[in-house]
PDB file of C-alpha atoms in Angstrom:
ATOM      1  CA  MET A1143     -15.718  15.331   4.070  1.00 91.00           C
ATOM      2  CA  LEU A1144     -13.499  12.483   5.266  1.00 93.00           C
ATOM      3  CA  GLN A1145     -14.914   9.379   3.112  1.00 95.00           C
ATOM      4  CA  GLN A1146     -14.990   5.838   3.499  1.00 96.00           C
ATOM      5  CA  ARG A1147     -12.738   3.941   1.422  1.00 96.00           C
ATOM      6  CA  THR A1148     -12.862   0.257  -1.241  1.00 96.00           C
ATOM      7  CA  LEU A1149     -11.085  -1.285  -3.687  1.00 96.00           C
ATOM      8  CA  LYS A1150     -12.353  -0.242  -7.488  1.00 96.00           C
ATOM      9  CA  SER A1151     -11.816  -3.575  -8.344  1.00 96.00           C
ATOM     10  CA  LEU A1152     -11.607  -7.282  -7.126  1.00 96.00           C
ATOM     11  CA  THR A1153      -8.131  -8.761  -6.635  1.00 95.00           C
ATOM     12  CA  ARG A1154      -6.555 -12.684  -6.441  1.00 95.00           C
ATOM     13  CA  ALA A1155      -4.577 -14.527  -4.596  1.00 94.00           C
ATOM     14  CA  VAL A1156      -3.962 -17.995  -3.992  1.00 94.00           C
ATOM     15  CA  GLY A1157      -1.237 -19.158  -1.548  1.00 92.00           C
ATOM     16  CA  VAL A1158      -0.843 -21.774   1.506  1.00 91.00           C
ATOM     17  CA  GLY A1159      -2.768 -20.786   5.142  1.00 84.00           C
ATOM     18  CA  VAL A1160       0.736 -20.874   8.157  1.00 80.00           C
ATOM     19  CA  HIS A1161      -0.362 -22.680  10.321  1.00 73.00           C
ATOM     20  CA  SER A1162      -2.955 -25.177   8.568  1.00 79.00           C
ATOM     21  CA  GLY A1163      -0.191 -25.659   5.601  1.00 79.00           C
ATOM     22  CA  GLN A1164      -3.722 -26.155   3.020  1.00 86.00           C
ATOM     23  CA  LYS A1165      -4.106 -24.096  -0.136  1.00 92.00           C
ATOM     24  CA  VAL A1166      -6.036 -20.923   0.122  1.00 94.00           C
ATOM     25  CA  GLU A1167      -7.642 -18.848  -2.696  1.00 96.00           C
ATOM     26  CA  LEU A1168      -8.450 -15.345  -2.004  1.00 95.00           C
ATOM     27  CA  THR A1169     -10.878 -12.934  -3.699  1.00 97.00           C
ATOM     28  CA  LEU A1170     -10.511  -9.831  -2.354  1.00 97.00           C
ATOM     29  CA  ARG A1171     -13.932  -7.578  -3.549  1.00 97.00           C
ATOM     30  CA  PRO A1172     -15.421  -3.738  -3.158  1.00 98.00           C
ATOM     31  CA  ALA A1173     -17.804  -3.723  -0.675  1.00 98.00           C
ATOM     32  CA  PRO A1174     -20.564  -0.692  -0.719  1.00 98.00           C
ATOM     33  CA  PRO A1175     -20.419   1.983   2.722  1.00 97.00           C
ATOM     34  CA  ASP A1176     -20.688   0.752   6.055  1.00 97.00           C
ATOM     35  CA  ALA A1177     -20.244  -2.517   5.631  1.00 97.00           C
ATOM     36  CA  GLY A1178     -17.693  -2.729   7.056  1.00 97.00           C
ATOM     37  CA  ILE A1179     -14.741  -6.200   6.740  1.00 98.00           C
ATOM     38  CA  VAL A1180     -16.540  -8.573   5.264  1.00 98.00           C
ATOM     39  CA  PHE A1181     -15.473 -12.585   5.375  1.00 98.00           C
ATOM     40  CA  ARG A1182     -16.809 -15.388   3.100  1.00 98.00           C
ATOM     41  CA  ARG A1183     -16.720 -19.275   3.470  1.00 97.00           C
ATOM     42  CA  VAL A1184     -17.137 -19.644   0.041  1.00 97.00           C
ATOM     43  CA  ASP A1185     -15.928 -23.122   0.555  1.00 96.00           C
ATOM     44  CA  LEU A1186     -18.470 -24.685   2.837  1.00 96.00           C
ATOM     45  CA  PRO A1187     -22.214 -25.624   1.336  1.00 96.00           C
ATOM     46  CA  THR A1188     -23.789 -23.043   2.655  1.00 96.00           C
ATOM     47  CA  PRO A1189     -21.347 -19.797   2.130  1.00 96.00           C
ATOM     48  CA  VAL A1190     -20.551 -18.379   5.784  1.00 97.00           C
ATOM     49  CA  GLU A1191     -19.869 -14.440   5.946  1.00 97.00           C
ATOM     50  CA  ILE A1192     -18.539 -13.159   9.544  1.00 98.00           C
ATOM     51  CA  LYS A1193     -18.224  -9.928   9.825  1.00 97.00           C
ATOM     52  CA  VAL A1194     -14.733  -8.067  11.732  1.00 97.00           C
ATOM     53  CA  ASP A1195     -15.808  -6.736  15.238  1.00 96.00           C
ATOM     54  CA  ALA A1196     -13.843  -7.102  18.266  1.00 97.00           C
ATOM     55  CA  TYR A1197     -16.699 -10.198  19.164  1.00 97.00           C
ATOM     56  CA  ALA A1198     -15.957 -12.113  16.763  1.00 97.00           C
ATOM     57  CA  VAL A1199     -12.366 -13.040  17.462  1.00 97.00           C
ATOM     58  CA  CYS A1200     -12.896 -16.574  19.065  1.00 96.00           C
ATOM     59  CA  ASP A1201      -9.080 -17.693  19.497  1.00 93.00           C
ATOM     60  CA  THR A1202      -5.337 -16.097  19.427  1.00 93.00           C
ATOM     61  CA  ARG A1203      -2.751 -18.782  19.579  1.00 85.00           C
ATOM     62  CA  LEU A1204      -0.544 -17.442  17.384  1.00 81.00           C
ATOM     63  CA  ALA A1205      -3.506 -15.885  14.775  1.00 91.00           C
ATOM     64  CA  THR A1206      -5.995 -13.767  15.521  1.00 96.00           C
ATOM     65  CA  THR A1207      -9.034 -16.041  14.298  1.00 96.00           C
ATOM     66  CA  ILE A1208     -12.892 -14.847  13.681  1.00 97.00           C
ATOM     67  CA  SER A1209     -15.983 -17.015  13.706  1.00 97.00           C
ATOM     68  CA  PRO A1210     -20.117 -15.441  13.153  1.00 96.00           C
ATOM     69  CA  GLY A1211     -20.659 -13.997  17.077  1.00 94.00           C
ATOM     70  CA  GLY A1212     -17.049 -15.484  18.068  1.00 95.00           C
ATOM     71  CA  ASP A1213     -18.720 -19.125  18.643  1.00 95.00           C
ATOM     72  CA  PRO A1214     -15.554 -21.395  18.870  1.00 91.00           C
ATOM     73  CA  GLY A1215     -17.846 -24.560  17.591  1.00 93.00           C
ATOM     74  CA  GLY A1216     -18.522 -21.883  14.280  1.00 94.00           C
ATOM     75  CA  ALA A1217     -16.944 -21.787  10.984  1.00 96.00           C
ATOM     76  CA  LYS A1218     -13.447 -19.596  11.311  1.00 96.00           C
ATOM     77  CA  VAL A1219     -11.027 -17.579   9.633  1.00 97.00           C
ATOM     78  CA  GLN A1220      -7.776 -17.693  10.978  1.00 94.00           C
ATOM     79  CA  THR A1221      -4.717 -15.585  10.712  1.00 95.00           C
ATOM     80  CA  ILE A1222      -6.487 -12.341   9.659  1.00 97.00           C
ATOM     81  CA  GLU A1223      -4.301 -10.009  10.980  1.00 97.00           C
ATOM     82  CA  HIS A1224      -1.629  -9.594   8.374  1.00 97.00           C
ATOM     83  CA  LEU A1225      -4.471  -8.808   5.616  1.00 98.00           C
ATOM     84  CA  LEU A1226      -6.612  -6.007   8.262  1.00 98.00           C
ATOM     85  CA  SER A1227      -2.920  -4.505   9.541  1.00 97.00           C
ATOM     86  CA  ALA A1228      -2.527  -3.765   4.828  1.00 97.00           C
ATOM     87  CA  ALA A1229      -6.015  -2.819   5.125  1.00 96.00           C
ATOM     88  CA  SER A1230      -5.901  -0.313   7.833  1.00 96.00           C
ATOM     89  CA  GLY A1231      -2.542   1.300   6.568  1.00 95.00           C
ATOM     90  CA  LEU A1232      -3.698   1.377   3.534  1.00 94.00           C
ATOM     91  CA  GLY A1233      -7.308   3.463   4.957  1.00 94.00           C
ATOM     92  CA  LEU A1234      -9.650   0.535   3.733  1.00 95.00           C
ATOM     93  CA  ASP A1235     -13.148   1.050   5.577  1.00 96.00           C
ATOM     94  CA  ASN A1236     -15.240  -1.601   3.175  1.00 97.00           C
ATOM     95  CA  LEU A1237     -13.888  -5.172   2.141  1.00 98.00           C
ATOM     96  CA  TYR A1238     -15.664  -8.540   1.317  1.00 98.00           C
ATOM     97  CA  VAL A1239     -13.515 -11.331   0.971  1.00 98.00           C
ATOM     98  CA  ASP A1240     -14.005 -14.888  -0.223  1.00 98.00           C
ATOM     99  CA  ILE A1241     -12.466 -17.364   0.803  1.00 97.00           C
ATOM    100  CA  THR A1242     -11.764 -21.523  -0.204  1.00 97.00           C
ATOM    101  CA  SER A1243      -9.945 -22.348   3.888  1.00 95.00           C
ATOM    102  CA  GLU A1244     -10.163 -21.417   7.066  1.00 94.00           C
ATOM    103  CA  GLU A1245      -6.818 -19.969   6.590  1.00 94.00           C
ATOM    104  CA  VAL A1246      -6.156 -16.888   5.388  1.00 96.00           C
ATOM    105  CA  PRO A1247      -2.894 -17.616   2.575  1.00 94.00           C
ATOM    106  CA  ILE A1248       0.520 -16.256   4.293  1.00 93.00           C
ATOM    107  CA  LEU A1249       1.734 -15.273   1.334  1.00 92.00           C
ATOM    108  CA  ASP A1250       5.347 -13.929   2.134  1.00 92.00           C
ATOM    109  CA  GLY A1251       4.772 -13.561   5.666  1.00 92.00           C
ATOM    110  CA  SER A1252       4.278 -10.059   5.747  1.00 96.00           C
ATOM    111  CA  ALA A1253       1.601  -7.121   4.827  1.00 97.00           C
ATOM    112  CA  ALA A1254       4.084  -6.242   2.147  1.00 96.00           C
ATOM    113  CA  SER A1255       1.821  -8.645  -0.480  1.00 95.00           C
ATOM    114  CA  PHE A1256      -1.265  -7.677   1.492  1.00 97.00           C
ATOM    115  CA  VAL A1257      -0.999  -3.899   0.314  1.00 96.00           C
ATOM    116  CA  PHE A1258       0.474  -5.113  -3.227  1.00 95.00           C
ATOM    117  CA  LEU A1259      -2.928  -6.790  -4.229  1.00 95.00           C
ATOM    118  CA  LEU A1260      -4.915  -3.470  -2.904  1.00 95.00           C
ATOM    119  CA  GLN A1261      -3.378  -1.004  -4.424  1.00 93.00           C
ATOM    120  CA  SER A1262      -3.623  -2.815  -7.271  1.00 93.00           C
ATOM    121  CA  ALA A1263      -7.079  -2.896  -7.621  1.00 94.00           C
ATOM    122  CA  GLY A1264      -6.997  -0.073  -7.122  1.00 93.00           C
ATOM    123  CA  ILE A1265      -8.809   2.594  -4.372  1.00 93.00           C
ATOM    124  CA  ALA A1266     -11.948   3.835  -4.206  1.00 94.00           C
ATOM    125  CA  LEU A1267     -14.195   6.891  -2.541  1.00 94.00           C
ATOM    126  CA  GLN A1268     -17.001   6.141  -1.271  1.00 96.00           C
ATOM    127  CA  ASN A1269     -20.310   9.044  -0.293  1.00 96.00           C
ATOM    128  CA  ALA A1270     -20.046   8.253   3.185  1.00 97.00           C
ATOM    129  CA  PRO A1271     -17.855   9.562   6.198  1.00 96.00           C
ATOM    130  CA  ARG A1272     -14.996   7.667   7.743  1.00 96.00           C
ATOM    131  CA  ARG A1273     -16.033   6.545  11.696  1.00 97.00           C
ATOM    132  CA  PHE A1274     -13.516   6.803  13.130  1.00 97.00           C
ATOM    133  CA  LEU A1275     -13.399   5.482  16.897  1.00 97.00           C
ATOM    134  CA  ARG A1276     -12.345   8.498  19.228  1.00 98.00           C
ATOM    135  CA  VAL A1277     -10.446   7.290  22.354  1.00 98.00           C
ATOM    136  CA  LEU A1278     -11.580   9.775  24.854  1.00 98.00           C
ATOM    137  CA  LYS A1279      -9.556   8.350  28.452  1.00 98.00           C
ATOM    138  CA  SER A1280      -6.917   5.470  28.641  1.00 98.00           C
ATOM    139  CA  VAL A1281      -8.162   1.930  28.750  1.00 98.00           C
ATOM    140  CA  GLU A1282      -5.295  -0.786  29.549  1.00 98.00           C
ATOM    141  CA  ILE A1283      -4.934  -4.312  30.711  1.00 97.00           C
ATOM    142  CA  ARG A1284      -1.919  -6.040  32.288  1.00 97.00           C
ATOM    143  CA  GLU A1285      -1.473  -9.654  32.787  1.00 95.00           C
ATOM    144  CA  GLY A1286       1.517 -11.426  35.342  1.00 92.00           C
ATOM    145  CA  GLU A1287       4.347  -9.900  37.448  1.00 90.00           C
ATOM    146  CA  GLY A1288       8.048  -9.430  36.952  1.00 89.00           C
ATOM    147  CA  ALA A1289       9.717 -11.253  34.596  1.00 85.00           C
ATOM    148  CA  GLY A1290       5.947 -12.251  32.947  1.00 90.00           C
ATOM    149  CA  LEU A1291       4.501  -8.825  32.985  1.00 94.00           C
ATOM    150  CA  LYS A1292       3.044  -8.003  29.843  1.00 96.00           C
ATOM    151  CA  TRP A1293       0.522  -4.763  29.383  1.00 97.00           C
ATOM    152  CA  ALA A1294      -1.024  -2.748  26.096  1.00 98.00           C
ATOM    153  CA  ARG A1295      -2.718   0.295  26.698  1.00 98.00           C
ATOM    154  CA  LEU A1296      -4.872   2.586  24.654  1.00 98.00           C
ATOM    155  CA  ASP A1297      -3.854   6.716  25.219  1.00 98.00           C
ATOM    156  CA  PRO A1298      -6.421   9.852  23.607  1.00 98.00           C
ATOM    157  CA  PHE A1299      -4.613  11.156  20.825  1.00 97.00           C
ATOM    158  CA  HIS A1300      -5.412  13.672  17.687  1.00 96.00           C
ATOM    159  CA  GLY A1301      -3.796  10.933  15.483  1.00 96.00           C
ATOM    160  CA  TYR A1302      -2.881   6.606  15.073  1.00 97.00           C
ATOM    161  CA  THR A1303       0.483   6.177  17.163  1.00 97.00           C
ATOM    162  CA  LEU A1304       1.736   2.896  18.064  1.00 98.00           C
ATOM    163  CA  ASN A1305       5.129   2.892  19.930  1.00 97.00           C
ATOM    164  CA  PHE A1306       5.600  -1.402  20.940  1.00 96.00           C
ATOM    165  CA  GLU A1307       8.322  -3.347  22.443  1.00 94.00           C
ATOM    166  CA  ILE A1308       9.563  -6.443  23.106  1.00 91.00           C
ATOM    167  CA  GLU A1309      11.936  -8.824  25.686  1.00 87.00           C
ATOM    168  CA  PHE A1310      12.827 -11.763  24.405  1.00 83.00           C
ATOM    169  CA  ASP A1311      16.052 -12.808  25.848  1.00 80.00           C
ATOM    170  CA  HIS A1312      17.836 -13.767  23.038  1.00 82.00           C
ATOM    171  CA  PRO A1313      21.400 -13.193  21.186  1.00 81.00           C
ATOM    172  CA  ALA A1314      19.749 -12.693  18.010  1.00 83.00           C
ATOM    173  CA  VAL A1315      16.312 -10.750  18.671  1.00 82.00           C
ATOM    174  CA  ASN A1316      18.599  -8.530  21.382  1.00 82.00           C
ATOM    175  CA  ALA A1317      21.109  -7.717  18.210  1.00 81.00           C
ATOM    176  CA  THR A1318      17.947  -6.007  16.653  1.00 85.00           C
ATOM    177  CA  GLY A1319      15.214  -2.875  17.665  1.00 82.00           C
ATOM    178  CA  GLN A1320      13.210  -3.658  20.609  1.00 90.00           C
ATOM    179  CA  GLN A1321      11.270  -0.807  20.596  1.00 94.00           C
ATOM    180  CA  VAL A1322       9.952   1.345  18.330  1.00 95.00           C
ATOM    181  CA  LEU A1323       6.966   3.965  17.204  1.00 97.00           C
ATOM    182  CA  PHE A1324       5.117   4.452  14.802  1.00 97.00           C
ATOM    183  CA  ASP A1325       2.722   7.311  13.125  1.00 96.00           C
ATOM    184  CA  MET A1326       0.050   6.333  11.013  1.00 95.00           C
ATOM    185  CA  GLY A1327      -0.559   9.233   9.948  1.00 93.00           C
ATOM    186  CA  SER A1328       3.193   9.370   8.038  1.00 93.00           C
ATOM    187  CA  GLY A1329       1.995   8.320   4.923  1.00 91.00           C
ATOM    188  CA  LEU A1330       4.956   5.286   5.331  1.00 94.00           C
ATOM    189  CA  TYR A1331       3.304   2.417   6.560  1.00 95.00           C
ATOM    190  CA  LYS A1332       3.997   0.107   2.986  1.00 94.00           C
ATOM    191  CA  ARG A1333       7.570   1.335   3.374  1.00 94.00           C
ATOM    192  CA  GLU A1334       8.231   0.869   6.925  1.00 95.00           C
ATOM    193  CA  ILE A1335       6.543  -1.747   8.727  1.00 96.00           C
ATOM    194  CA  ALA A1336       5.088  -3.519   6.154  1.00 96.00           C
ATOM    195  CA  ARG A1337       7.412  -5.770   5.483  1.00 97.00           C
ATOM    196  CA  ALA A1338       8.479  -7.038   8.089  1.00 96.00           C
ATOM    197  CA  ARG A1339       7.715 -10.640   8.156  1.00 94.00           C
ATOM    198  CA  THR A1340       6.643 -12.930  10.554  1.00 89.00           C
ATOM    199  CA  PHE A1341       9.488 -14.688  12.973  1.00 86.00           C
ATOM    200  CA  GLY A1342       9.687 -18.126  14.698  1.00 80.00           C
ATOM    201  CA  PHE A1343      11.847 -19.950  17.027  1.00 83.00           C
ATOM    202  CA  THR A1344      13.028 -23.370  15.598  1.00 81.00           C
ATOM    203  CA  LYS A1345      12.830 -24.270  19.398  1.00 79.00           C
ATOM    204  CA  ASP A1346       9.136 -24.105  19.518  1.00 76.00           C
ATOM    205  CA  VAL A1347       8.765 -26.005  16.170  1.00 72.00           C
ATOM    206  CA  GLU A1348       8.234 -29.938  17.356  1.00 71.00           C
ATOM    207  CA  MET A1349       5.797 -28.060  19.928  1.00 76.00           C
ATOM    208  CA  MET A1350       3.464 -25.836  17.507  1.00 75.00           C
ATOM    209  CA  ARG A1351       3.249 -28.544  15.299  1.00 72.00           C
ATOM    210  CA  SER A1352       2.343 -31.338  17.886  1.00 74.00           C
ATOM    211  CA  ARG A1353      -0.529 -28.998  18.262  1.00 75.00           C
ATOM    212  CA  GLY A1354      -1.624 -28.646  14.544  1.00 71.00           C
ATOM    213  CA  LEU A1355       0.201 -25.143  14.084  1.00 68.00           C
ATOM    214  CA  GLY A1356       2.780 -23.993  11.708  1.00 64.00           C
ATOM    215  CA  LEU A1357       2.382 -26.958   9.335  1.00 70.00           C
ATOM    216  CA  GLY A1358       3.134 -24.292   6.118  1.00 72.00           C
ATOM    217  CA  GLY A1359       5.913 -22.216   7.999  1.00 74.00           C
ATOM    218  CA  SER A1360       8.780 -22.534   5.867  1.00 79.00           C
ATOM    219  CA  MET A1361      12.177 -19.917   4.922  1.00 78.00           C
ATOM    220  CA  ASP A1362      10.054 -18.247   2.088  1.00 81.00           C
ATOM    221  CA  ASN A1363       7.188 -16.905   4.815  1.00 83.00           C
ATOM    222  CA  VAL A1364       9.025 -16.525   8.131  1.00 86.00           C
ATOM    223  CA  VAL A1365      11.870 -14.917   9.540  1.00 88.00           C
ATOM    224  CA  VAL A1366      13.817 -18.740  11.019  1.00 85.00           C
ATOM    225  CA  ILE A1367      15.840 -18.325  14.641  1.00 85.00           C
ATOM    226  CA  ASP A1368      17.715 -20.514  16.577  1.00 87.00           C
ATOM    227  CA  ASP A1369      19.305 -20.584  19.846  1.00 82.00           C
ATOM    228  CA  TYR A1370      21.995 -18.339  18.089  1.00 84.00           C
ATOM    229  CA  LYS A1371      21.481 -16.662  14.849  1.00 89.00           C
ATOM    230  CA  VAL A1372      18.337 -15.684  12.127  1.00 86.00           C
ATOM    231  CA  LEU A1373      18.843 -18.572   9.872  1.00 87.00           C
ATOM    232  CA  ASN A1374      17.484 -16.960   7.156  1.00 88.00           C
ATOM    233  CA  ALA A1375      20.281 -16.645   4.105  1.00 88.00           C
ATOM    234  CA  GLU A1376      19.086 -12.446   3.353  1.00 91.00           C
ATOM    235  CA  GLY A1377      18.710 -12.604   6.689  1.00 90.00           C
ATOM    236  CA  LEU A1378      16.671  -9.052   8.213  1.00 90.00           C
ATOM    237  CA  ARG A1379      14.833  -6.341   6.206  1.00 93.00           C
ATOM    238  CA  TYR A1380      14.741  -3.863   9.056  1.00 94.00           C
ATOM    239  CA  ASP A1381      17.107  -3.356  11.650  1.00 92.00           C
ATOM    240  CA  ASP A1382      14.210  -4.142  13.626  1.00 94.00           C
ATOM    241  CA  GLU A1383      11.892  -6.636  12.119  1.00 94.00           C
ATOM    242  CA  ILE A1384      11.296  -8.174  15.126  1.00 92.00           C
ATOM    243  CA  VAL A1385      10.111  -5.149  16.472  1.00 94.00           C
ATOM    244  CA  LYS A1386       8.192  -4.274  13.335  1.00 96.00           C
ATOM    245  CA  HIS A1387       6.531  -7.396  13.046  1.00 95.00           C
ATOM    246  CA  LYS A1388       4.615  -7.437  16.060  1.00 96.00           C
ATOM    247  CA  ILE A1389       3.390  -3.421  15.540  1.00 97.00           C
ATOM    248  CA  LEU A1390       2.117  -4.997  12.414  1.00 97.00           C
ATOM    249  CA  ASP A1391       0.268  -7.686  13.869  1.00 97.00           C
ATOM    250  CA  ALA A1392      -1.025  -4.852  16.537  1.00 97.00           C
ATOM    251  CA  ILE A1393      -2.522  -2.610  13.452  1.00 97.00           C
ATOM    252  CA  GLY A1394      -4.478  -5.645  12.211  1.00 97.00           C
ATOM    253  CA  ASP A1395      -5.253  -6.711  15.716  1.00 97.00           C
ATOM    254  CA  MET A1396      -7.192  -2.942  16.048  1.00 97.00           C
ATOM    255  CA  HIS A1397      -8.400  -2.741  13.195  1.00 97.00           C
ATOM    256  CA  VAL A1398     -11.309  -5.736  14.615  1.00 97.00           C
ATOM    257  CA  LEU A1399     -12.251  -2.599  15.840  1.00 95.00           C
ATOM    258  CA  GLY A1400     -14.367  -1.931  12.373  1.00 93.00           C
ATOM    259  CA  HIS A1401     -13.783   2.003  12.870  1.00 95.00           C
ATOM    260  CA  PRO A1402      -9.868   3.345  12.423  1.00 94.00           C
ATOM    261  CA  LEU A1403      -8.895   4.573  16.000  1.00 96.00           C
ATOM    262  CA  LEU A1404      -7.745   7.500  17.030  1.00 97.00           C
ATOM    263  CA  ALA A1405      -5.316   6.976  19.709  1.00 98.00           C
ATOM    264  CA  ALA A1406      -2.196   6.238  21.293  1.00 98.00           C
ATOM    265  CA  TYR A1407      -1.604   2.677  21.572  1.00 98.00           C
ATOM    266  CA  HIS A1408       1.558   1.723  23.657  1.00 98.00           C
ATOM    267  CA  ALA A1409       3.083  -2.376  24.570  1.00 97.00           C
ATOM    268  CA  PHE A1410       5.091  -4.078  26.278  1.00 96.00           C
ATOM    269  CA  LYS A1411       5.285  -8.317  25.371  1.00 94.00           C
ATOM    270  CA  SER A1412       1.415  -7.880  23.892  1.00 95.00           C
ATOM    271  CA  GLY A1413       0.019  -9.885  21.165  1.00 94.00           C
ATOM    272  CA  HIS A1414      -3.107 -11.496  20.074  1.00 96.00           C
ATOM    273  CA  ALA A1415      -4.594 -11.694  23.056  1.00 96.00           C
ATOM    274  CA  LEU A1416      -3.873  -9.580  25.572  1.00 97.00           C
ATOM    275  CA  ASN A1417      -4.095  -7.012  22.099  1.00 97.00           C
ATOM    276  CA  ASN A1418      -7.892  -8.350  21.911  1.00 97.00           C
ATOM    277  CA  LYS A1419      -8.918  -7.659  25.683  1.00 98.00           C
ATOM    278  CA  LEU A1420      -7.719  -4.314  25.564  1.00 98.00           C
ATOM    279  CA  LEU A1421     -10.320  -3.606  22.726  1.00 98.00           C
ATOM    280  CA  ARG A1422     -13.551  -5.243  25.037  1.00 98.00           C
ATOM    281  CA  LYS A1423     -12.292  -3.594  27.971  1.00 98.00           C
ATOM    282  CA  LEU A1424     -12.689   0.018  25.813  1.00 98.00           C
ATOM    283  CA  LEU A1425     -15.951  -1.192  24.123  1.00 98.00           C
ATOM    284  CA  ALA A1426     -16.979  -2.035  27.145  1.00 98.00           C
ATOM    285  CA  GLN A1427     -16.622   1.058  29.057  1.00 97.00           C
ATOM    286  CA  PRO A1428     -19.115   3.880  26.264  1.00 96.00           C
ATOM    287  CA  ASP A1429     -17.720   6.802  28.476  1.00 98.00           C
ATOM    288  CA  ALA A1430     -14.217   5.805  27.060  1.00 98.00           C
ATOM    289  CA  TYR A1431     -14.022   6.479  23.477  1.00 98.00           C
ATOM    290  CA  GLU A1432     -16.805   8.108  20.622  1.00 98.00           C
ATOM    291  CA  ILE A1433     -17.380   7.943  17.054  1.00 97.00           C
ATOM    292  CA  VAL A1434     -17.037  10.355  14.917  1.00 97.00           C
ATOM    293  CA  THR A1435     -16.513  12.224  11.329  1.00 96.00           C
ATOM    294  CA  PHE A1436     -15.415  14.585   9.773  1.00 96.00           C
ATOM    295  CA  ASP A1437     -17.087  17.237   7.564  1.00 94.00           C
ATOM    296  CA  ASP A1438     -14.335  19.497   7.076  1.00 92.00           C
ATOM    297  CA  GLU A1439     -11.040  16.885   6.219  1.00 90.00           C
ATOM    298  CA  SER A1440      -8.470  19.688   7.334  1.00 89.00           C
ATOM    299  CA  LEU A1441      -9.857  19.067  11.072  1.00 92.00           C
ATOM    300  CA  ALA A1442      -8.915  15.069  10.739  1.00 92.00           C
ATOM    301  CA  PRO A1443      -5.311  14.406  11.753  1.00 92.00           C
ATOM    302  CA  ARG A1444      -1.984  15.329   9.773  1.00 88.00           C
ATOM    303  CA  GLY A1445      -2.086  12.415   6.614  1.00 87.00           C
ATOM    304  CA  PHE A1446      -5.550  10.614   7.363  1.00 86.00           C
ATOM    305  CA  ALA A1447      -7.501  12.524   4.664  1.00 78.00           C
ATOM    306  CA  GLU A1448      -4.543  11.058   1.843  1.00 74.00           C
ATOM    307  CA  LEU A1449      -4.726   7.809  -0.477  1.00 63.00           C
ATOM    308  CA  ALA A1450      -2.020   5.509  -0.277  1.00 57.00           C
ATOM    309  CA  PRO A1451      -0.051   6.190  -4.020  1.00 51.00           C
ATOM    310  CA  ALA A1452      -0.667   3.412  -6.062  1.00 42.00           C
ATOM    311  CA  TRP A1453       2.570   1.218  -6.606  1.00 38.00           C
TER     312      TRP A1453
END
């Protein structure tokens, strides 16, 4: 049987939120089978639990934010996508996340620090079957037209691949790779995707900060790009780091389903908002998906039965 996974022990991290700039402590704890990923705002007078699902998403401006039932006036947890991406990359099903502020710390701007934290705590198999969401028919969402066109699609596939293409019309970005196809069954998430950092353009900084965003951003946690070049002294971690970060985000955005996916994801210029609309469109069509388990591991897609190696 392909089993659910959680942590063996708890682990902690302290950092700042990239948008709020506030200091935050994160405690990652084991959770029982079928619990899913649950954030707990332990800084509030009465702690509030927010279970991750597609309908809990209440804001998608430059990050994925959740609240109970998706209530925009409720207690929130912001910028969950990098932690969820790491959880997906390691095949984690069940996790409690205690947090002392409304934003997950940005750490180094990628998912690598979260992968390190999760693997340091150890990954435990649980006596319950992993429940995959298998896409049965194609679902697509499109917005805009001409130069403003963007879209995202899920197609049936025995496995989980992501194909993302960007188009920024910017000399520094044009000099990097514009499209990446990644297979989640390859076992290469940690090496090929997790280290890709979030990025931002200097021309957008003033606008973002006027909206209370990007207050914790710096060259320690963001790839900063001016009108012509990458400003970080160390340069890029991958030749195609920009598009790989978009895949990293998409992996996290898809993991809000509460189940690992069996599908081929294709996207052109998509982002957090379009990704969530795609999931809601999928869930609104009961004949477009099914929940499956694998009693015989040999019937699971290649690479899905292996535990990610420890650091």
